[in-house]
XYZ file of C-alpha atoms in Angstrom:
642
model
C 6.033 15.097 -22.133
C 3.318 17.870 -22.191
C 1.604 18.256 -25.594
C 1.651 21.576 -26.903
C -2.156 22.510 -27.759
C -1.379 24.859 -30.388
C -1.819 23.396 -33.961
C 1.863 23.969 -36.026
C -0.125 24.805 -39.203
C 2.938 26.959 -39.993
C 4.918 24.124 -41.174
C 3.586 24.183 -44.217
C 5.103 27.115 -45.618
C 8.182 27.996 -43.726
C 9.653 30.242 -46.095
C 7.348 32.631 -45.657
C 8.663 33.485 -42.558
C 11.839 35.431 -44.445
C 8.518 38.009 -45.306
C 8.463 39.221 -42.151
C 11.918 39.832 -41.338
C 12.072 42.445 -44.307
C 10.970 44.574 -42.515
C 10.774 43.761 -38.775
C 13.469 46.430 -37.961
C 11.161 49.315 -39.346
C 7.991 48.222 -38.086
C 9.053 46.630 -34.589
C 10.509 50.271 -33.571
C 6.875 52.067 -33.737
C 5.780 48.832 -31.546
C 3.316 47.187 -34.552
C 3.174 43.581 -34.448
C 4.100 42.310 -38.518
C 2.959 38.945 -38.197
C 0.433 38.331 -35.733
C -1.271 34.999 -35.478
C -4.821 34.869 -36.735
C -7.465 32.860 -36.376
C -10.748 33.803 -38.267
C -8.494 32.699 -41.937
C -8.950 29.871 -41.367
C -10.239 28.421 -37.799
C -6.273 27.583 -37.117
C -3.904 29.453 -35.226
C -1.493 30.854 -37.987
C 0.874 33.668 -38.975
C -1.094 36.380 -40.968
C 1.931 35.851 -43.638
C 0.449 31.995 -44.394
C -3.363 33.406 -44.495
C -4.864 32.737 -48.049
C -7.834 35.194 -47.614
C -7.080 39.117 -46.518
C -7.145 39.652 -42.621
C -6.784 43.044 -41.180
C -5.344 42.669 -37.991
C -6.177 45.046 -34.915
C -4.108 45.106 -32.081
C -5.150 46.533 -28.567
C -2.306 49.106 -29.037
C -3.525 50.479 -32.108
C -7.406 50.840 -30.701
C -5.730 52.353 -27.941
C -3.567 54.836 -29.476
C -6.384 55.652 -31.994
C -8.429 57.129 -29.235
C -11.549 55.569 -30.375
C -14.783 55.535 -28.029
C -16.166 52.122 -28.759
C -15.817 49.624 -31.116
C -17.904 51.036 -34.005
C -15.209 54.137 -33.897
C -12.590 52.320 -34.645
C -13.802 50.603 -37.630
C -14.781 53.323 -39.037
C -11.111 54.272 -40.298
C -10.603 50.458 -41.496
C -10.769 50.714 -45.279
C -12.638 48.027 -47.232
C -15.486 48.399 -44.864
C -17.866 50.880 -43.840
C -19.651 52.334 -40.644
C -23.593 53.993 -40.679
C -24.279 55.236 -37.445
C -27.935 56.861 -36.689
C -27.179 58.272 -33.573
C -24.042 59.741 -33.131
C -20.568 58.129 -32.122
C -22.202 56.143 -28.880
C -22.739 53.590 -31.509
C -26.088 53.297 -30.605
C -27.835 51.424 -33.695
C -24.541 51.224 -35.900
C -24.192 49.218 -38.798
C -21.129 48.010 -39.798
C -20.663 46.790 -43.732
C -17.434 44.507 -45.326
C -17.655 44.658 -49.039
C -19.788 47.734 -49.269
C -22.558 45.270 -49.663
C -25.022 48.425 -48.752
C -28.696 48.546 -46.962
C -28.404 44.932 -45.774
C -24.429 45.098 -45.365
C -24.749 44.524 -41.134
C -26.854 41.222 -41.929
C -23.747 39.738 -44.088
C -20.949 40.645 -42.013
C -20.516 37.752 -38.740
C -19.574 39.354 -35.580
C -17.664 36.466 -33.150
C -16.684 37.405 -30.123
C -13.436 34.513 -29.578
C -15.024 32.328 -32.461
C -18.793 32.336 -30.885
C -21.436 34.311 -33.005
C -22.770 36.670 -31.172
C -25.681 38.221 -33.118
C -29.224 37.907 -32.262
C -31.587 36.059 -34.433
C -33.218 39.456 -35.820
C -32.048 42.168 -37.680
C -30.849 44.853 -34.417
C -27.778 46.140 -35.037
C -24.076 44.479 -33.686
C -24.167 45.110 -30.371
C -20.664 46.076 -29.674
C -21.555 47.941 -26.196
C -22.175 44.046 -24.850
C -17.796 43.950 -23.877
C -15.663 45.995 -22.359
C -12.909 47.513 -24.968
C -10.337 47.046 -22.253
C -11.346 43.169 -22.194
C -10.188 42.887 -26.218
C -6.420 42.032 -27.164
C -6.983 41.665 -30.997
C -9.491 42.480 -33.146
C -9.682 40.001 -36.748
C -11.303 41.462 -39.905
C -11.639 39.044 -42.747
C -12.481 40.794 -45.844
C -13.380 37.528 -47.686
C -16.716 35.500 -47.690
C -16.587 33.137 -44.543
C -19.288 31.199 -45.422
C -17.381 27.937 -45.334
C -15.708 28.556 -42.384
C -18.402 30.120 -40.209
C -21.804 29.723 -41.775
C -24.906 31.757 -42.650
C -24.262 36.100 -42.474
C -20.659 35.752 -43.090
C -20.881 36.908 -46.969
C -19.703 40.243 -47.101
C -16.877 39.052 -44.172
C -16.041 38.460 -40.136
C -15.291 40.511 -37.604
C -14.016 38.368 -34.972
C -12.953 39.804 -31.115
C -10.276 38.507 -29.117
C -10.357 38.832 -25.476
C -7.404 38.881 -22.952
C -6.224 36.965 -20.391
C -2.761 39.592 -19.726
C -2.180 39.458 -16.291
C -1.800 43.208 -15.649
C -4.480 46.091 -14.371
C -5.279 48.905 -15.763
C -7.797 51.694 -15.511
C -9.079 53.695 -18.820
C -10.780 57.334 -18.215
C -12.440 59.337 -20.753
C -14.495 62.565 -21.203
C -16.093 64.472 -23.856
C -18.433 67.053 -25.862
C -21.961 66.356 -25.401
C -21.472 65.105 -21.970
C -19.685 61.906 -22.595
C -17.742 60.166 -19.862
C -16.806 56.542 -19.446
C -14.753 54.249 -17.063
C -13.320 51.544 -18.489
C -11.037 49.034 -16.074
C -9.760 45.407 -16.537
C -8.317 43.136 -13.718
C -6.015 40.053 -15.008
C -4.612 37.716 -12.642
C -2.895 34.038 -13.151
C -2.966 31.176 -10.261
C -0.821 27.825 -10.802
C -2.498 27.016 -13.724
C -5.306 29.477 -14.112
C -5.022 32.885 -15.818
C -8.442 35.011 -15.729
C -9.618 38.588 -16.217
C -12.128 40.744 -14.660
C -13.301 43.424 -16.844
C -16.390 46.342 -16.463
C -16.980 49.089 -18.775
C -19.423 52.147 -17.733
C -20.473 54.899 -20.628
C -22.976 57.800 -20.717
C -23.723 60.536 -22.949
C -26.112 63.566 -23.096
C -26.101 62.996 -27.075
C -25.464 65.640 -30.064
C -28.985 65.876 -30.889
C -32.077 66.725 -28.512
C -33.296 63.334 -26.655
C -30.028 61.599 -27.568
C -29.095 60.516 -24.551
C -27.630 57.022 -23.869
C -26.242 55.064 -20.747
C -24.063 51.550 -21.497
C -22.402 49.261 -19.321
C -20.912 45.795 -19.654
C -18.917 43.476 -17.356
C -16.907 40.074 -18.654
C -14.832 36.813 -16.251
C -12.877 34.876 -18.286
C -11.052 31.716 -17.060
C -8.470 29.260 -18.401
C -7.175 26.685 -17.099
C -4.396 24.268 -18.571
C -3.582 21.155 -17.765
C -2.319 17.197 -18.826
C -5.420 16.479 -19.546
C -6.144 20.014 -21.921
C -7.121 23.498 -21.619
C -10.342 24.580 -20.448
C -11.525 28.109 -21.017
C -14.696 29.504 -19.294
C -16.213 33.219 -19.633
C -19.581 34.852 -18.400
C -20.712 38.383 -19.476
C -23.810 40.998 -19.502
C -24.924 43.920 -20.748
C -27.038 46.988 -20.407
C -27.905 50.045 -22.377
C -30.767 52.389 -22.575
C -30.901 55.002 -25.274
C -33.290 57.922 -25.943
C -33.703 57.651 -30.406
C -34.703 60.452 -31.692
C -35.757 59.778 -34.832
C -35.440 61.062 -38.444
C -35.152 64.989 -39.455
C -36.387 65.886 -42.666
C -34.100 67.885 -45.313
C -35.845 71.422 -43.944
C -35.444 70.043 -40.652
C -31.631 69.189 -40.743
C -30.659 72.490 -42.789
C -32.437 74.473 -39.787
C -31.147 72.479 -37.214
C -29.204 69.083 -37.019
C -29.719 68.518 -33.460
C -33.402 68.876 -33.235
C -35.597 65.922 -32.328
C -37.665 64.079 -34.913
C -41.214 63.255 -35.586
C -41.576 59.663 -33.685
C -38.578 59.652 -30.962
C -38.632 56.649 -28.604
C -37.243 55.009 -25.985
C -34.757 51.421 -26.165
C -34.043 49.530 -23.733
C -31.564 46.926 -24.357
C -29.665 43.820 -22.194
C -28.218 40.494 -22.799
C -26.181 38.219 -21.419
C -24.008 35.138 -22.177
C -21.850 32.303 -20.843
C -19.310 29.710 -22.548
C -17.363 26.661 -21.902
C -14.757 25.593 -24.661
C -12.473 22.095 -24.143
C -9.415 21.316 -26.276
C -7.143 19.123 -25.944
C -4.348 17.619 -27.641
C -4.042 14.096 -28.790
C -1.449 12.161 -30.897
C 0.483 13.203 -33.566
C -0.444 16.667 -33.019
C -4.192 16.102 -33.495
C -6.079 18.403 -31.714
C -10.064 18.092 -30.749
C -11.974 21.231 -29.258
C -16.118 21.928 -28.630
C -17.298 24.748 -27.601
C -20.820 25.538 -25.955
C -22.151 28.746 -26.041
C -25.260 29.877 -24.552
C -26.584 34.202 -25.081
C -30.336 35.429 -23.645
C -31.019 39.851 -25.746
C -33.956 41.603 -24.649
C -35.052 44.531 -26.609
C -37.430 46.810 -26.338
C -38.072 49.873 -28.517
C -41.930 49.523 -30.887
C -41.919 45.935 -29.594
C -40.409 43.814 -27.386
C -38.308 41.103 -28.490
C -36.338 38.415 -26.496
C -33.695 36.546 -28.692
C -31.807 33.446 -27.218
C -29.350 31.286 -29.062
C -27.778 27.737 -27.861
C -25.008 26.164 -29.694
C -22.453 23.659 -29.941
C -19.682 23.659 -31.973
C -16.894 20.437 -32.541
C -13.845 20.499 -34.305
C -11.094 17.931 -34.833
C -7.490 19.264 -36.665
C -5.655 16.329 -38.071
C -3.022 16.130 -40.471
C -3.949 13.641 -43.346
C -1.093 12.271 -46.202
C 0.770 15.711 -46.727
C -2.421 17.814 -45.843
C -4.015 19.513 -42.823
C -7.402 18.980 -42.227
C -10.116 20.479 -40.188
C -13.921 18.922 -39.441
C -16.290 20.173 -37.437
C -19.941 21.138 -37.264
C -22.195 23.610 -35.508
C -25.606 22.757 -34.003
C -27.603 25.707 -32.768
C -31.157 27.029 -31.702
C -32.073 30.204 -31.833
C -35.527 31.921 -31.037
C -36.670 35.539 -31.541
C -39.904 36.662 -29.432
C -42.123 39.182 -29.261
C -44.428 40.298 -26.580
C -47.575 39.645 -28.142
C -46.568 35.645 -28.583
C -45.029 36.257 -31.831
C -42.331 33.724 -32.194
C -39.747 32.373 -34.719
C -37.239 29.545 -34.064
C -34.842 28.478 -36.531
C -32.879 25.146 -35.909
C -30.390 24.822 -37.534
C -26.760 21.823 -38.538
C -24.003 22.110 -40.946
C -21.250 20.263 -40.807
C -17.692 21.428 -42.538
C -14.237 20.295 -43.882
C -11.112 22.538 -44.663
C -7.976 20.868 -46.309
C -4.644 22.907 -46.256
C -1.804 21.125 -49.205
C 1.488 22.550 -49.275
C 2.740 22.620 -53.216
C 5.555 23.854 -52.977
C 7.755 25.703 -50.519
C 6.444 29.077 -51.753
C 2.861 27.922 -52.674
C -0.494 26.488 -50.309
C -3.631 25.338 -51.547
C -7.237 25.372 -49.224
C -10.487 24.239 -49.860
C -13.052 23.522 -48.001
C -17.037 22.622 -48.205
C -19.720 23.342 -45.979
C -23.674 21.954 -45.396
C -25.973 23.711 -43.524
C -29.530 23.044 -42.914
C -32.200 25.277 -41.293
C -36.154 24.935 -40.180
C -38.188 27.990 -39.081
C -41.199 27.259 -36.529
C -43.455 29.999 -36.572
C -46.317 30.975 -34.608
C -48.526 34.548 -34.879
C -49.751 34.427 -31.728
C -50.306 32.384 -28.113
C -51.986 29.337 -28.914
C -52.035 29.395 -32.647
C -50.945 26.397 -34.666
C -47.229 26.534 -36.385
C -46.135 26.366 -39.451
C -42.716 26.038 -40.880
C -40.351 26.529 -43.498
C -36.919 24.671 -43.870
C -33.633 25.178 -46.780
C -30.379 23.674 -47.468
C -27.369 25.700 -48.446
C -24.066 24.533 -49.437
C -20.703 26.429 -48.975
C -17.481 25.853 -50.644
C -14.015 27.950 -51.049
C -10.854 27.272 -53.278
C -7.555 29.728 -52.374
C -4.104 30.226 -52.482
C -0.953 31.541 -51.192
C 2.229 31.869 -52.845
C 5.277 33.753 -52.251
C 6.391 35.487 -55.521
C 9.971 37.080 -53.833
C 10.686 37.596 -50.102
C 9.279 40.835 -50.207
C 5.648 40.151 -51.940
C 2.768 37.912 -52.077
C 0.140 37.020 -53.927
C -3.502 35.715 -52.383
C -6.292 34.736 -54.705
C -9.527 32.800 -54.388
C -13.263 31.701 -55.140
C -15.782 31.334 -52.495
C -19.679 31.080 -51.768
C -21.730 31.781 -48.914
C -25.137 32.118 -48.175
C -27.771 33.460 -45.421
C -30.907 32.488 -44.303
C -33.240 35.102 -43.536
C -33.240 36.787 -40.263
C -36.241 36.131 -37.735
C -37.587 39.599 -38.115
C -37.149 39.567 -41.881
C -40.040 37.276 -41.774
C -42.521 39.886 -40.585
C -44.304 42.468 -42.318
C -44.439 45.549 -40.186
C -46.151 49.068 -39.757
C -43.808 50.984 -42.520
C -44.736 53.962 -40.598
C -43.688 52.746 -36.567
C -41.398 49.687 -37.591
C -44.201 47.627 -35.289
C -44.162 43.793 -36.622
C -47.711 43.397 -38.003
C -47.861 38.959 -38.713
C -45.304 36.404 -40.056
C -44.378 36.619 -43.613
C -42.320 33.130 -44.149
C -41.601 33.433 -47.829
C -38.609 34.873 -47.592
C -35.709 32.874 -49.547
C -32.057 32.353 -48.755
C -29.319 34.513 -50.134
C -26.431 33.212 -52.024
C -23.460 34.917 -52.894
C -20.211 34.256 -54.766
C -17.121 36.168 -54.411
C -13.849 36.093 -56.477
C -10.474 37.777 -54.820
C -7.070 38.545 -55.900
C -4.934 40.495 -53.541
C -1.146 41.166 -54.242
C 1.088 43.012 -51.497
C 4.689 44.158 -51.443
C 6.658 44.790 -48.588
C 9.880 46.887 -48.125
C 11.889 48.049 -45.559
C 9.876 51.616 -44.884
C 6.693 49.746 -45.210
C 3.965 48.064 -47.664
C 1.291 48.716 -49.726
C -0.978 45.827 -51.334
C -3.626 46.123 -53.745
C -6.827 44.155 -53.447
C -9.900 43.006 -55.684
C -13.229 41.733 -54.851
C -15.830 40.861 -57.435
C -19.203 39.137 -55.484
C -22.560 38.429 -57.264
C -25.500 38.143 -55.056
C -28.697 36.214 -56.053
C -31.902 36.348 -53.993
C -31.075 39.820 -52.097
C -32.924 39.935 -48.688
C -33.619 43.730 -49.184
C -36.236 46.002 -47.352
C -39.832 46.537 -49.852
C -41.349 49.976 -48.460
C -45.207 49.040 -50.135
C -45.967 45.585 -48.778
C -50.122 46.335 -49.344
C -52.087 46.333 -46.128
C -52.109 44.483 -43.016
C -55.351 44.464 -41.230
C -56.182 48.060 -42.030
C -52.130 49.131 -41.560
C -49.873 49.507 -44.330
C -47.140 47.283 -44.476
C -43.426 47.268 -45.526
C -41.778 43.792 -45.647
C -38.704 42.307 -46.040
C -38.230 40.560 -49.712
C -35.555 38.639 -52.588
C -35.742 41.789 -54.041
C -32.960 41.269 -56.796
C -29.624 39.946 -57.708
C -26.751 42.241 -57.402
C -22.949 42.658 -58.488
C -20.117 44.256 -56.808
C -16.501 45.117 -57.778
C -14.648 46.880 -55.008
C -10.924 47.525 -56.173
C -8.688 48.833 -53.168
C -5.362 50.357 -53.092
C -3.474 50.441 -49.032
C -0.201 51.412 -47.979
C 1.989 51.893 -44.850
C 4.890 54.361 -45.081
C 7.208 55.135 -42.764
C 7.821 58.404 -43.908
C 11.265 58.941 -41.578
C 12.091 57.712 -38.259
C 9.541 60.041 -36.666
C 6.619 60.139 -39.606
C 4.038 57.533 -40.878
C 1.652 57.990 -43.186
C -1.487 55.096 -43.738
C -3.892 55.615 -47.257
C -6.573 53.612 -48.098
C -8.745 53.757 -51.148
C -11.798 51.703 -52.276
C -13.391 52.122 -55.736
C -16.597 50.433 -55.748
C -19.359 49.329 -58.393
C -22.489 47.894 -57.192
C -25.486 47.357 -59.076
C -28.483 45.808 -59.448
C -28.636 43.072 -62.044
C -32.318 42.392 -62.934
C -35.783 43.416 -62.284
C -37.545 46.807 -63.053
C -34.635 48.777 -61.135
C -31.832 46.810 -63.387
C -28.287 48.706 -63.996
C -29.573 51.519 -60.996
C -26.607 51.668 -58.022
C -27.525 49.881 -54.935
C -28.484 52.071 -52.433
C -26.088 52.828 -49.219
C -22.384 52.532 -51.847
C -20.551 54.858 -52.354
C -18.043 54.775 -55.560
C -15.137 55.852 -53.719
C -14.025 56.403 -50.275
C -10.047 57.593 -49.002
C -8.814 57.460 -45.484
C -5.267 59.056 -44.977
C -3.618 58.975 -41.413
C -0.339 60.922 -41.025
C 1.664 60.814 -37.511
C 4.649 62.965 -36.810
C 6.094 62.590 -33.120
C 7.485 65.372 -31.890
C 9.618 65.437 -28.876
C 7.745 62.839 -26.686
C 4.074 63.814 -27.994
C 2.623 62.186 -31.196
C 0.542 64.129 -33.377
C -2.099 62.758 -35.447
C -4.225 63.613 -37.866
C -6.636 61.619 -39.938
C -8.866 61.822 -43.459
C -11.850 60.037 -43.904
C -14.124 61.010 -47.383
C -16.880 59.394 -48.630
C -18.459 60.188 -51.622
C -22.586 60.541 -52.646
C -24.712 57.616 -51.806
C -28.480 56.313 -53.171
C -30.496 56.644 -50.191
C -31.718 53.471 -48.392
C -34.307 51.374 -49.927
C -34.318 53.984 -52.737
C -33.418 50.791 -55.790
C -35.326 53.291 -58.497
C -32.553 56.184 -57.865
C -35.950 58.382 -57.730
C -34.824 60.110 -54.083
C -31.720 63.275 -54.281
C -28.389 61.412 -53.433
C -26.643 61.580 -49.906
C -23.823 63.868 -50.596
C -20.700 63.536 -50.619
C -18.299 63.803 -47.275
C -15.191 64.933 -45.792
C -14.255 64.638 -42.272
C -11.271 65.470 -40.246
C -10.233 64.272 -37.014
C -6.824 65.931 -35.167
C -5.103 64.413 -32.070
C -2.247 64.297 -29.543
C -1.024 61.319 -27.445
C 1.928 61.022 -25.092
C 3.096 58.615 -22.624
C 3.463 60.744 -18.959
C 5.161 57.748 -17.115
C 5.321 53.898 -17.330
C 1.919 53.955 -16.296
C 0.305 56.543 -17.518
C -0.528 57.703 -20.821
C -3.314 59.999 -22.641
C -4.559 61.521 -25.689
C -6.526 64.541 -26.921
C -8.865 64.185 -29.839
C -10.911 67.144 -31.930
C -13.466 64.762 -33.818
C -15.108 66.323 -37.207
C -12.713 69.392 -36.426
C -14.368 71.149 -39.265
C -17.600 70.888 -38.239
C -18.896 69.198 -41.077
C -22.500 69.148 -41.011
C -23.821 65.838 -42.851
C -24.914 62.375 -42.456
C -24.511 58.805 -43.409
C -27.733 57.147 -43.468
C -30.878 58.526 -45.193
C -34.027 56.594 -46.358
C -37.556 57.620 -47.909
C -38.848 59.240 -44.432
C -36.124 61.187 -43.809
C -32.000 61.389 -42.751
C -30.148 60.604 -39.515
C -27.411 63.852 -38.415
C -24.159 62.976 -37.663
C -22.257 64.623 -34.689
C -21.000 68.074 -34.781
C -17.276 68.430 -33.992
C -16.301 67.653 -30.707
C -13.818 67.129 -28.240
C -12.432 63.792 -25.930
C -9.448 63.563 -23.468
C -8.537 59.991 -22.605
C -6.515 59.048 -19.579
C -5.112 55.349 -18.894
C -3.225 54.138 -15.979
C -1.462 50.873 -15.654
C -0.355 48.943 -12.485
């Protein structure tokens, strides 16, 4: 008999599965999926229900209906999480932040596109322009340290991508204010035993502000094939995008006029690609064994140019051992960051990891699990010049738990630690004027974090709500030092372990389905973050806010859905400003209105008004100046399904 080569990890807790018939009548009818299987929990294939961390699950349908632009859009109305964007809703330079860990928020939060890390070895912002949205099916946010699990950046979370294999065709158009357009179209097709996907995605836009304009396009194959002898999955993408930045207003400048250019705009050019094999196969007794190669080349060019690469492989074996389920594996990559004047840092690096699942009782499940990983850094200031290096240890570990108080509500709760090593670029000083890397600065420490969670949720039949608390202390905080002395006649900002920081982020979510034709979605964060020692001691860190609310009501009406959504922030420190010495970002409000309906079977659209107030403000600032935000604007969005 065929072996299945899905792990049954749900056997554990199987009366967990009464949670999500509770309410599978409401929820079912508006077509949400209440117990999708996840992944990035814990590196098994599980139901959400039996996840001992907090995963916010994104279906295709819900980016979709949301009528978001790219990526970066949509997580922008995820609460828990945050979204800076320099240069308008393209995305271009985004930062995205889990845990409100501020400045340095994108360099803790892991980006995997189907469990492979796809971030460069320098500090450039996630990339989410390098796949096609139409290629994704599910999009996995785990708002826990990952650490164990997945390694160096993954302190303040994941955000893990999964792509699709569907065997259906469809074609996604879209047009907009500020001369946005984009063709987005995805091919699936299945063979005997081969199912594969051909997807392209093509974007422009003129830009809100003066010399804003930006062009992206990405293409992705992805093959599987299963057989006796296992499943074997294959992909291939690229990427390219060219964007006009146009730098920094200051305060004067922005009052006058938000879309004017700043004082040092420049060109980016930007491209990568990246190919994949994964094996896994299924052995006795349900054991399963899987390793995954991975292989990504990112050019950049903006100041400098800078070519990262990163090789990897990655093992696992799932066994079950006694009465528990256990998972080993290691990662072994290489990954290189240089610059065109022969400026180069490698960083090797191994860990190895085990995760142990132990059912207690029918209602309750214990995990732990303990991770090694070892890095060197080679560097070199130039062609020719001798290398020196620098090498660290850091340890992971992670104790949680899962129990089922009634049928209706659960209760999640958990330590963990994490760590990251710091990024190539980070070990630079650099012209604090141009951002032009200057000569190597290796002394750079790890960071170390640990968290501490407790997240209860109740469901009913009209919906849920959950409440959720996050307490992580950060020692050695990679943070950005604007007076680094001089370099060779040019002043210098660095990179440095600036402080040690604490965080308390206490949020409040709930779905309710209002009446059969209503839902309404809140989400509020409370945050405190501040810095713990050192001259700026008690002062906020900058980039966190104390409170941000998203609201989304829907109200269908007839067969058109109306939708309207709430997203404030309040004031912020600016960046790098740890002495509080700068005027605050204010506070925020922004409202977005839309309309979808279905036309046929195959065809569907949707009308958004973005910032329909025209709110005039911005969400990142720093000691040179502040970044505008778009204006209000408007987007149609067209699909068509064969």
């Amino acid at each position: 008999m065929k072996k299945s080569i899905c792990l049954r990890a749900r056997s554990f807790v199987p009366a967990l599965s009464v949670l999500s018939l509770a309410v599978a009548v409401s929820v079912q009818a508006q077509g949400i999926e209440i117990n999708p299987v996840v992944i990035s929990a814990s590196r098994i294939k599980q139901p959400l229900s039996e996840a001992s961390v907090v995963v916010d699950v994104i279906s295709r349908q819900q980016i979709e209906q949301s009528g978001a632009s790219n990526v970066t859009e949509f997580l922008d109305s995820v609460g828990g999480m945050s979204v800076n964007r320099l240069y308008g809703r393209a995305g271009i330079d985004a930062s995205v932040d889990i845990g409100y860990l501020g400045e340095a928020g994108s360099q803790n939060v892991l980006i995997l596109i189907d469990g492979q890390r796809v971030t460069g070895a320098d500090s450039s912002g996630n990339n989410f322009a390098q796949l096609p949205m139409s290629a994704i099916e599910q999009i996995e946010i785990r708002k826990a340290n990952g650490g164990v699990l997945f390694g160096d950046r993954a302190q303040g979370g994941v955000i893990n991508i999964i792509t699709r294999t569907e065997t259906v065709k469809s074609v996604d158009l879209s047009l907009g204010s500020f001369g946005y357009q984009k063709q987005d179209v995805y091919l699936g097709f299945q063979s005997d035993q081969t199912r594969g996907s051909v997807s392209f995605m093509n974007a422009e836009v003129d830009g809100y502000r003066q010399f804003s304009e930006s062009d992206q396009r990405s293409a992705q194959v992805r093959l599987t094939n299963t057989s006796d002898l296992g499943q074997l999955s294959f992909f291939v993408r690229g990427f390219e995008e060219s964007a006009n930045l146009p730098s920094y207003l200051t305060p004067a400048q922005f009052a006058a006029n938000p879309r004017s250019i700043g004082a040092y705009p420049i060109a980016t050019e930007r491209s990568g690609a990246a190919t994949g094999l994964k094996y896994l196969r299924a052995l006795e007794g349900d054991d399963l064994f899987s390793i995954d190669t991975f292989y990504q080349e990112l050019k950049a060019k903006t100041y400098d140019s800078i070519k990262n690469t990163r090789t990897s492989i990655t093992p696992e074996y799932k066994t079950k051992w006694l009465s528990n389920q256990l998972i080993l594996g290691g990662e072994f990559a290489d990954a290189q960051a240089n610059t065109d004047t022969k400026k180069q840092v490698q960083q090797q690096s191994q860990s190895l990891f085990v995760q142990v699942f132990r059912p207690i009782t029918l209602r309750t499940t214990l995990d732990a699990g303990l991770r090694i990983q070892r890095a060197e850094s080679l560097f070199q200031t130039s062609s020719g010049a001798a290398s020196t290096s620098a090498s660290a240890q850091k340890n992971g570990g992670s104790i949680g738990a899962l129990t089922q108080l009634t049928d209706t509500s659960t209760l999640r709760a958990g330590a963990l630690t994490g760590f990251r090593f710091p990024n190539a670029d980070e070990l630079y000083t650099f012209n604090r004027t141009t951002y032009a890397l200057l000569q190597i600065n290796p002394s750079v420490k790890p960071m170390s974090t640990q968290e501490y969670f407790l997240q209860f949720e109740q469901r009913y039949y009209t919906g849920k709500w959950a409440a959720h608390y996050r307490q992580i202390v950060a020692t050695d905080e990679i943070a950005y030092q604007y007076d680094c002395g001089v370099v060779g006649s040019v002043a210098a900002s660095c990179n440095s372990n600036l402080y040690d920081t604490k965080r308390s982020i206490f949020s409040l979510s709930s779905d309710w389905r209002v009446s059969s034709v209503s839902m309404l979605k809140a989400h509020v964060d409370f945050v405190d973050a501040t810095i713990s020692n050192g001259f700026n001691a008690g002062q906020r860190v900058p980039l966190t806010p104390k409170q941000v609310v998203r609201v989304t009501y829907e109200q269908k009406i007839g067969s058109y859905v109306a939708m309207s959504s709430l997203h404030h922030r309040s004031a912020m420190m600016q960046a790098s400003d740890q002495s509080a010495s700068n005027p605050k970002m204010p506070s925020r409000t922004v409202v977005d209105l839309g309309l979808r309906t279905q036309f046929s079977q195959t065809l569907t659209g949707s009308f958004w008004i973005r910032n329909a107030f025209n709110k005039s403000y911005y969400d990142y600032a720093t000691y040179n100046g502040l970044y505008p935000a778009d204006g209000r604007g408007v987007y149609a969005n067209l699909k068509i399904s064969f």
